[in-house]
JSON list of C-alpha atoms in Angstrom, two decimals:
[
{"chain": "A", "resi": 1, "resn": "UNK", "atom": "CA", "xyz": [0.00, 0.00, 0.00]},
{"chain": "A", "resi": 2, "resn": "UNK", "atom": "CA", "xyz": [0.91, 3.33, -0.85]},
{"chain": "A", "resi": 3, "resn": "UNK", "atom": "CA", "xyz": [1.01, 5.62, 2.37]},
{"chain": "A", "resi": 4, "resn": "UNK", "atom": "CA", "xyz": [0.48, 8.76, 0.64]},
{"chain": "A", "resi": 5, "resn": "UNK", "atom": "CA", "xyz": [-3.14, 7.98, -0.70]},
{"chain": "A", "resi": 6, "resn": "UNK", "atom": "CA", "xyz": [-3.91, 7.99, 3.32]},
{"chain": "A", "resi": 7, "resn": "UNK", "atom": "CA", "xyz": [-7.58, 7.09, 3.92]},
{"chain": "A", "resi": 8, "resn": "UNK", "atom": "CA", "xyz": [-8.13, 5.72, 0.19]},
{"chain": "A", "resi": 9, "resn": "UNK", "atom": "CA", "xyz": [-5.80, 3.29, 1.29]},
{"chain": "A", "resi": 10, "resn": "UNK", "atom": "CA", "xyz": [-7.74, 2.40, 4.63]},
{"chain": "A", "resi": 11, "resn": "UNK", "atom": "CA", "xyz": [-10.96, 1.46, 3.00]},
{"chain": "A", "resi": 12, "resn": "UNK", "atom": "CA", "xyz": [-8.88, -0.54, 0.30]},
{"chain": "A", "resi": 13, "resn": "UNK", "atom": "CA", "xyz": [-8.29, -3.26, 3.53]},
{"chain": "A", "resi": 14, "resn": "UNK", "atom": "CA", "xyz": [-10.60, -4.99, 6.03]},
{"chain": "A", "resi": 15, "resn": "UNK", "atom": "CA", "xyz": [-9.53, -4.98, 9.14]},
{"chain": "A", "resi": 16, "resn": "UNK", "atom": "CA", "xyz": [-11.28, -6.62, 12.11]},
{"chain": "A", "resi": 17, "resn": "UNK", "atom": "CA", "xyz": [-12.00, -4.75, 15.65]},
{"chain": "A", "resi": 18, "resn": "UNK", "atom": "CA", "xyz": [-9.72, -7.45, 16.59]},
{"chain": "A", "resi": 19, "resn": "UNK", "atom": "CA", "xyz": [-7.08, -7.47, 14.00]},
{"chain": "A", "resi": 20, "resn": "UNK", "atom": "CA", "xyz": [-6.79, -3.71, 15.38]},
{"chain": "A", "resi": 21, "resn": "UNK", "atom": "CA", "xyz": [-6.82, -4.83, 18.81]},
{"chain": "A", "resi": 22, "resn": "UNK", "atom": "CA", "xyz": [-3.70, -7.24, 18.37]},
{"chain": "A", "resi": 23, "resn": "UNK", "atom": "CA", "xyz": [-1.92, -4.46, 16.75]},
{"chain": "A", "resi": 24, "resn": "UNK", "atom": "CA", "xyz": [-3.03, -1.87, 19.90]},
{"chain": "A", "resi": 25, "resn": "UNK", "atom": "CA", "xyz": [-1.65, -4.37, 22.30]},
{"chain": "A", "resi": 26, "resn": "UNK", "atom": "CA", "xyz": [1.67, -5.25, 20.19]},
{"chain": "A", "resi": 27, "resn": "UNK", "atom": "CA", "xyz": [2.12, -1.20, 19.79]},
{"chain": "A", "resi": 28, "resn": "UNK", "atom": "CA", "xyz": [2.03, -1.13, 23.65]},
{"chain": "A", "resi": 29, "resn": "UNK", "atom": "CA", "xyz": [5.10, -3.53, 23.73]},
{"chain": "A", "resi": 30, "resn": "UNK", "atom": "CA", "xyz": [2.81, -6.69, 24.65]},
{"chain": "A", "resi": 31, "resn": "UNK", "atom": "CA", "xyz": [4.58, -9.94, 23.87]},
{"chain": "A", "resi": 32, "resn": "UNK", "atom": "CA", "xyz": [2.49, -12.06, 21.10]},
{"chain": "A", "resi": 33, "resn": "UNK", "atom": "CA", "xyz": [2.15, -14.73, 23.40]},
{"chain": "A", "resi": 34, "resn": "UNK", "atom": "CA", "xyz": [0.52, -12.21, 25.75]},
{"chain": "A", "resi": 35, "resn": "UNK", "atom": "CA", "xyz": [-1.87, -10.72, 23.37]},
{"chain": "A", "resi": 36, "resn": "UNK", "atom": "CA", "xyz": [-2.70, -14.65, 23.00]},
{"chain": "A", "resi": 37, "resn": "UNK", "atom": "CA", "xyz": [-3.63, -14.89, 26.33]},
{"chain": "A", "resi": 38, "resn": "UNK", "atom": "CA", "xyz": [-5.15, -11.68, 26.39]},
{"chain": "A", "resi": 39, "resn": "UNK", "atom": "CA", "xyz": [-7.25, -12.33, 23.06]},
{"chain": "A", "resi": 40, "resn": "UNK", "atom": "CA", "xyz": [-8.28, -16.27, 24.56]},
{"chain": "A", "resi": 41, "resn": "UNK", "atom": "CA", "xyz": [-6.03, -17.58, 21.29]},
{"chain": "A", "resi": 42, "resn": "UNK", "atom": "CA", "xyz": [-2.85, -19.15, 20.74]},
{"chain": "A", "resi": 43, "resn": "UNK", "atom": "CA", "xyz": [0.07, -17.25, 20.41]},
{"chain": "A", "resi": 44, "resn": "UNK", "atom": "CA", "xyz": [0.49, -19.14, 17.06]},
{"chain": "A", "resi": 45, "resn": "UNK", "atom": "CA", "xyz": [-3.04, -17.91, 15.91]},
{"chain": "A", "resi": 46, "resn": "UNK", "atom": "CA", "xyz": [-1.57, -14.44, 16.77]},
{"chain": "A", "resi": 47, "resn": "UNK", "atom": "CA", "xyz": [1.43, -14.91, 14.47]},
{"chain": "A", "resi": 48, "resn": "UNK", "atom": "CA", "xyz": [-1.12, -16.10, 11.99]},
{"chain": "A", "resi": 49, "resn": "UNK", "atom": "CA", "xyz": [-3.50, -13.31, 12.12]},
{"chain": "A", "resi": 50, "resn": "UNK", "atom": "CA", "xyz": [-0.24, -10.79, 12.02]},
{"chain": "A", "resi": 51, "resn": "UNK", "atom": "CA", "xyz": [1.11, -12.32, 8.60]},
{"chain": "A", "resi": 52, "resn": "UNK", "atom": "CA", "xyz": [-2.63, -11.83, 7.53]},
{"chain": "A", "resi": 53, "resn": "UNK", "atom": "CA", "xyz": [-2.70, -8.19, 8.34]},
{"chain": "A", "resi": 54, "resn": "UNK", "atom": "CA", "xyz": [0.87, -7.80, 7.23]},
{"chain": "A", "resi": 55, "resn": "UNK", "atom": "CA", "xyz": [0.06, -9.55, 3.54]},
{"chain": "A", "resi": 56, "resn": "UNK", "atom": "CA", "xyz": [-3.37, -7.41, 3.50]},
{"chain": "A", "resi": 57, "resn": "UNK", "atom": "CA", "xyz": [-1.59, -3.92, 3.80]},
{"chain": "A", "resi": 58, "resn": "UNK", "atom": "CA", "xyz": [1.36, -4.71, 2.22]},
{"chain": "A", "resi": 59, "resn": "UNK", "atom": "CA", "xyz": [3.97, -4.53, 4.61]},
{"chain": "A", "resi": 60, "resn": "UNK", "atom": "CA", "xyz": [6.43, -7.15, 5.91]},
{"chain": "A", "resi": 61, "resn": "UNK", "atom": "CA", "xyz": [6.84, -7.11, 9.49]},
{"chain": "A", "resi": 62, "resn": "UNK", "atom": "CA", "xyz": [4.66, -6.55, 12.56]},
{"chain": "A", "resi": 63, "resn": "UNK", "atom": "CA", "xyz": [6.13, -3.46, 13.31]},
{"chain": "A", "resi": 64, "resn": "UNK", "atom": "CA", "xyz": [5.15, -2.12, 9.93]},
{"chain": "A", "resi": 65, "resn": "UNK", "atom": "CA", "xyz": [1.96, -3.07, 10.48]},
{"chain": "A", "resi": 66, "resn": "UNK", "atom": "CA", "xyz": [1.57, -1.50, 13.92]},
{"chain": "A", "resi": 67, "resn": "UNK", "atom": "CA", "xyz": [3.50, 1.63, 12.51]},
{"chain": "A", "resi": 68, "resn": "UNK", "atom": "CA", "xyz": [1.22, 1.53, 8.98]},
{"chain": "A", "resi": 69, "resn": "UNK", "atom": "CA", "xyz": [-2.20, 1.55, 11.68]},
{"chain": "A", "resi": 70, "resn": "UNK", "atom": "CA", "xyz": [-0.55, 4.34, 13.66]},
{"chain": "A", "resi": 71, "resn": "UNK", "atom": "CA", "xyz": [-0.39, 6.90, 10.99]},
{"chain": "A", "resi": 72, "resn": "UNK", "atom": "CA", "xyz": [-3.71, 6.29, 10.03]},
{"chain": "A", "resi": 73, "resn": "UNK", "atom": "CA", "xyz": [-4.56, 6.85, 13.54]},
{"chain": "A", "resi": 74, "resn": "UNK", "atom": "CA", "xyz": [-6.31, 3.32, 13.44]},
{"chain": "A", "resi": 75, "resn": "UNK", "atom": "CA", "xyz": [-5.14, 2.63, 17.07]}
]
């Protein structure tokens, strides 16, 4: 995704309350097996999920992803 198109961009992907939730909690430093926990998953179902949202907004690592919801003000 193209960061400059700003909310275009945002409507282009369909994120979940709780895909935005993991990506809150990783944001506040939260472990993934924590967020597990926290969310009543696995922490494998967490890594899961994470590639998802990583592969939906184009970016490769978690901290892209939190960083990409950030600036969009998404959490």
């Amino acid at each position: 995704m193209d960061a400059r198109r700003g909310p275009l961009a945002v409507r282009e992907v369909d994120l979940s309350d709780e895909d935005l939730v993991l990506l809150a909690e990783l944001a506040k430093g939260v472990t993934v097996d924590r967020v597990g926990r926290r969310l009543d998953i696995s922490g494998r179902t967490v890594r899961r999920r994470l590639r998802g949202i990583c592969d939906r907004i184009g970016v490769a690592t978690a901290i892209e992803a939190v960083a990409w919801a950030a600036r969009r003000r998404l959490i």
